[in-house]
Amino acid sequence: MIERVAFDGAVIELEDGLTVFVGANGSGKSEALRVVADAARNTVQHPPAPVVSANNPPLIPWSLIPDSIGDDLMFIFPHIRGVERVRRVEGLGWDLILVDGDGGLAPIHDGSAVRLALGALACAYSRRVCLLDGPEVGLHPAAVQRLMIRLSAIIAARKAQAVIATHSPDLLDACPWGSVRVFARGPHGLCVSRLDEHPEADRWARMIFPGEFWGTVGEDWPINAPEGAQSEGSTWR
């Protein structure tokens, strides 16, 4: 496992299972994922662990993927009633065909939301370190949460590690509070804090989900609040 990485003057602690990066555009989340990828190449993973995103879908190593991935897809996308593996016409390995609710057959097209979810699942099944940048792209909010339920279960069962960069509160709602790292840039550079370090996190964790909390407090509080400062009343800093 990768315990921590140093990036842009900050030390980012990683969880043994799932770690999620959130922050504004330009805060450094995607760049930090690439730093984690370099650490994976140098330590725990061969071949290299590229970051999976909409712009960088993975080549799926079907020999490492269980047949249960079809069940995963049907859980995430309720309109799918079946999944079959068929050999591609050009002979480039195996692909998947969906059976929709009307019984029709349709291939999973590159760039589709289903294909992106498939890539995220394949990454979780086949790599010791799974790196995902924006796996929520194109997904319905409920599908995002179902994807995270499946990814978390796969990572836990394999005792693997996943690091995800996201802008999705819905994705965060399916994650433990302690897994979230908030990226913020201030006058003195990058600051990375755990979401559960917010002064009011303990109180609100019993009432709302982490995505809702992050959407309310934003990313500036690690910079603005003095170390150890407590918020007053119900005012979030």
PDB file of N, CA and C in Angstrom, residues 18-23 27-34 51-53 130-137 148 162-168 171-172 181 183 214:
ATOM      1  N   LEU A  18      -9.912   3.171   0.286  1.00  0.00           N
ATOM      2  CA  LEU A  18     -10.407   4.232  -0.593  1.00  0.00           C
ATOM      3  C   LEU A  18      -9.989   5.609  -0.089  1.00  0.00           C
ATOM      4  N   THR A  19      -9.459   6.429  -1.000  1.00  0.00           N
ATOM      5  CA  THR A  19      -9.179   7.841  -0.736  1.00  0.00           C
ATOM      6  C   THR A  19      -9.783   8.654  -1.869  1.00  0.00           C
ATOM      7  N   VAL A  20     -10.442   9.763  -1.522  1.00  0.00           N
ATOM      8  CA  VAL A  20     -11.112  10.584  -2.526  1.00  0.00           C
ATOM      9  C   VAL A  20     -10.586  12.013  -2.443  1.00  0.00           C
ATOM     10  N   PHE A  21     -10.170  12.560  -3.593  1.00  0.00           N
ATOM     11  CA  PHE A  21      -9.699  13.946  -3.681  1.00  0.00           C
ATOM     12  C   PHE A  21     -10.841  14.827  -4.180  1.00  0.00           C
ATOM     13  N   VAL A  22     -11.108  15.941  -3.475  1.00  0.00           N
ATOM     14  CA  VAL A  22     -12.080  16.924  -3.939  1.00  0.00           C
ATOM     15  C   VAL A  22     -11.448  18.305  -3.854  1.00  0.00           C
ATOM     16  N   GLY A  23     -11.961  19.223  -4.653  1.00  0.00           N
ATOM     17  CA  GLY A  23     -11.447  20.586  -4.659  1.00  0.00           C
ATOM     18  C   GLY A  23     -11.848  21.291  -5.924  1.00  0.00           C
ATOM     19  N   SER A  27      -7.058  22.976  -8.506  1.00  0.00           N
ATOM     20  CA  SER A  27      -6.485  22.803  -7.168  1.00  0.00           C
ATOM     21  C   SER A  27      -5.390  21.753  -7.129  1.00  0.00           C
ATOM     22  N   GLY A  28      -5.292  20.922  -8.169  1.00  0.00           N
ATOM     23  CA  GLY A  28      -4.194  19.965  -8.229  1.00  0.00           C
ATOM     24  C   GLY A  28      -4.587  18.508  -8.054  1.00  0.00           C
ATOM     25  N   LYS A  29      -5.873  18.206  -8.066  1.00  0.00           N
ATOM     26  CA  LYS A  29      -6.315  16.826  -7.836  1.00  0.00           C
ATOM     27  C   LYS A  29      -5.779  15.863  -8.889  1.00  0.00           C
ATOM     28  N   SER A  30      -5.944  16.215 -10.164  1.00  0.00           N
ATOM     29  CA  SER A  30      -5.506  15.314 -11.236  1.00  0.00           C
ATOM     30  C   SER A  30      -3.997  15.153 -11.233  1.00  0.00           C
ATOM     31  N   GLU A  31      -3.276  16.249 -10.984  1.00  0.00           N
ATOM     32  CA  GLU A  31      -1.816  16.161 -10.913  1.00  0.00           C
ATOM     33  C   GLU A  31      -1.385  15.277  -9.750  1.00  0.00           C
ATOM     34  N   ALA A  32      -2.092  15.375  -8.623  1.00  0.00           N
ATOM     35  CA  ALA A  32      -1.770  14.522  -7.472  1.00  0.00           C
ATOM     36  C   ALA A  32      -2.015  13.051  -7.787  1.00  0.00           C
ATOM     37  N   LEU A  33      -3.060  12.764  -8.574  1.00  0.00           N
ATOM     38  CA  LEU A  33      -3.289  11.377  -8.997  1.00  0.00           C
ATOM     39  C   LEU A  33      -2.103  10.842  -9.780  1.00  0.00           C
ATOM     40  N   ARG A  34      -1.520  11.677 -10.630  1.00  0.00           N
ATOM     41  CA  ARG A  34      -0.366  11.224 -11.408  1.00  0.00           C
ATOM     42  C   ARG A  34       0.843  10.982 -10.513  1.00  0.00           C
ATOM     43  N   VAL A  51      -3.809   6.543 -14.847  1.00  0.00           N
ATOM     44  CA  VAL A  51      -5.040   7.111 -14.306  1.00  0.00           C
ATOM     45  C   VAL A  51      -6.154   6.894 -15.317  1.00  0.00           C
ATOM     46  N   VAL A  52      -7.249   6.309 -14.877  1.00  0.00           N
ATOM     47  CA  VAL A  52      -8.392   6.039 -15.752  1.00  0.00           C
ATOM     48  C   VAL A  52      -9.338   7.236 -15.708  1.00  0.00           C
ATOM     49  N   SER A  53      -9.702   7.745 -16.885  1.00  0.00           N
ATOM     50  CA  SER A  53     -10.619   8.873 -16.977  1.00  0.00           C
ATOM     51  C   SER A  53     -11.382   8.771 -18.286  1.00  0.00           C
ATOM     52  N   CYS A 130      -5.853   1.388  -7.881  1.00  0.00           N
ATOM     53  CA  CYS A 130      -6.826   1.816  -8.882  1.00  0.00           C
ATOM     54  C   CYS A 130      -6.950   3.339  -8.810  1.00  0.00           C
ATOM     55  N   LEU A 131      -6.660   4.020  -9.902  1.00  0.00           N
ATOM     56  CA  LEU A 131      -6.660   5.479  -9.941  1.00  0.00           C
ATOM     57  C   LEU A 131      -7.713   5.953 -10.942  1.00  0.00           C
ATOM     58  N   LEU A 132      -8.687   6.726 -10.449  1.00  0.00           N
ATOM     59  CA  LEU A 132      -9.819   7.153 -11.274  1.00  0.00           C
ATOM     60  C   LEU A 132      -9.974   8.660 -11.189  1.00  0.00           C
ATOM     61  N   ASP A 133     -10.084   9.305 -12.340  1.00  0.00           N
ATOM     62  CA  ASP A 133     -10.275  10.750 -12.399  1.00  0.00           C
ATOM     63  C   ASP A 133     -11.654  11.030 -12.989  1.00  0.00           C
ATOM     64  N   GLY A 134     -12.592  11.448 -12.144  1.00  0.00           N
ATOM     65  CA  GLY A 134     -13.934  11.770 -12.607  1.00  0.00           C
ATOM     66  C   GLY A 134     -14.741  10.581 -13.075  1.00  0.00           C
ATOM     67  N   PRO A 135     -14.823   9.483 -12.297  1.00  0.00           N
ATOM     68  CA  PRO A 135     -15.607   8.327 -12.763  1.00  0.00           C
ATOM     69  C   PRO A 135     -17.099   8.599 -12.843  1.00  0.00           C
ATOM     70  N   GLU A 136     -17.543   9.748 -12.303  1.00  0.00           N
ATOM     71  CA  GLU A 136     -18.966  10.078 -12.318  1.00  0.00           C
ATOM     72  C   GLU A 136     -19.435  10.701 -13.622  1.00  0.00           C
ATOM     73  N   VAL A 137     -18.513  10.991 -14.553  1.00  0.00           N
ATOM     74  CA  VAL A 137     -18.867  11.711 -15.776  1.00  0.00           C
ATOM     75  C   VAL A 137     -19.955  10.968 -16.548  1.00  0.00           C
ATOM     76  N   MET A 148     -20.085   3.482  -6.743  1.00  0.00           N
ATOM     77  CA  MET A 148     -19.181   3.549  -5.597  1.00  0.00           C
ATOM     78  C   MET A 148     -19.402   2.388  -4.625  1.00  0.00           C
ATOM     79  N   ALA A 162      -7.668   2.333  -3.788  1.00  0.00           N
ATOM     80  CA  ALA A 162      -8.249   3.171  -4.835  1.00  0.00           C
ATOM     81  C   ALA A 162      -8.112   4.634  -4.439  1.00  0.00           C
ATOM     82  N   VAL A 163      -7.727   5.453  -5.407  1.00  0.00           N
ATOM     83  CA  VAL A 163      -7.660   6.905  -5.205  1.00  0.00           C
ATOM     84  C   VAL A 163      -8.463   7.538  -6.329  1.00  0.00           C
ATOM     85  N   ILE A 164      -9.434   8.370  -5.958  1.00  0.00           N
ATOM     86  CA  ILE A 164     -10.386   8.926  -6.911  1.00  0.00           C
ATOM     87  C   ILE A 164     -10.404  10.438  -6.780  1.00  0.00           C
ATOM     88  N   ALA A 165     -10.362  11.140  -7.910  1.00  0.00           N
ATOM     89  CA  ALA A 165     -10.563  12.589  -7.943  1.00  0.00           C
ATOM     90  C   ALA A 165     -11.958  12.855  -8.489  1.00  0.00           C
ATOM     91  N   THR A 166     -12.690  13.771  -7.847  1.00  0.00           N
ATOM     92  CA  THR A 166     -14.083  13.970  -8.241  1.00  0.00           C
ATOM     93  C   THR A 166     -14.541  15.391  -7.936  1.00  0.00           C
ATOM     94  N   HIS A 167     -15.640  15.798  -8.607  1.00  0.00           N
ATOM     95  CA  HIS A 167     -16.375  17.009  -8.263  1.00  0.00           C
ATOM     96  C   HIS A 167     -17.790  16.664  -7.820  1.00  0.00           C
ATOM     97  N   SER A 168     -18.061  15.388  -7.557  1.00  0.00           N
ATOM     98  CA  SER A 168     -19.425  14.935  -7.361  1.00  0.00           C
ATOM     99  C   SER A 168     -19.779  14.768  -5.885  1.00  0.00           C
ATOM    100  N   LEU A 171     -21.016  11.193  -5.333  1.00  0.00           N
ATOM    101  CA  LEU A 171     -19.970  10.193  -5.124  1.00  0.00           C
ATOM    102  C   LEU A 171     -19.499  10.223  -3.674  1.00  0.00           C
ATOM    103  N   LEU A 172     -19.294  11.416  -3.134  1.00  0.00           N
ATOM    104  CA  LEU A 172     -18.835  11.526  -1.747  1.00  0.00           C
ATOM    105  C   LEU A 172     -19.851  10.935  -0.773  1.00  0.00           C
ATOM    106  N   ARG A 181     -10.211  13.873   1.029  1.00  0.00           N
ATOM    107  CA  ARG A 181      -9.147  14.859   1.151  1.00  0.00           C
ATOM    108  C   ARG A 181      -9.563  16.106   0.382  1.00  0.00           C
ATOM    109  N   PHE A 183      -8.728  19.620  -1.268  1.00  0.00           N
ATOM    110  CA  PHE A 183      -7.621  20.383  -1.842  1.00  0.00           C
ATOM    111  C   PHE A 183      -8.005  21.860  -1.894  1.00  0.00           C
ATOM    112  N   TRP A 214     -19.668  18.752   2.312  1.00  0.00           N
ATOM    113  CA  TRP A 214     -18.632  19.395   1.486  1.00  0.00           C
ATOM    114  C   TRP A 214     -19.249  20.458   0.583  1.00  0.00           C
TER     115      TRP A 214
END
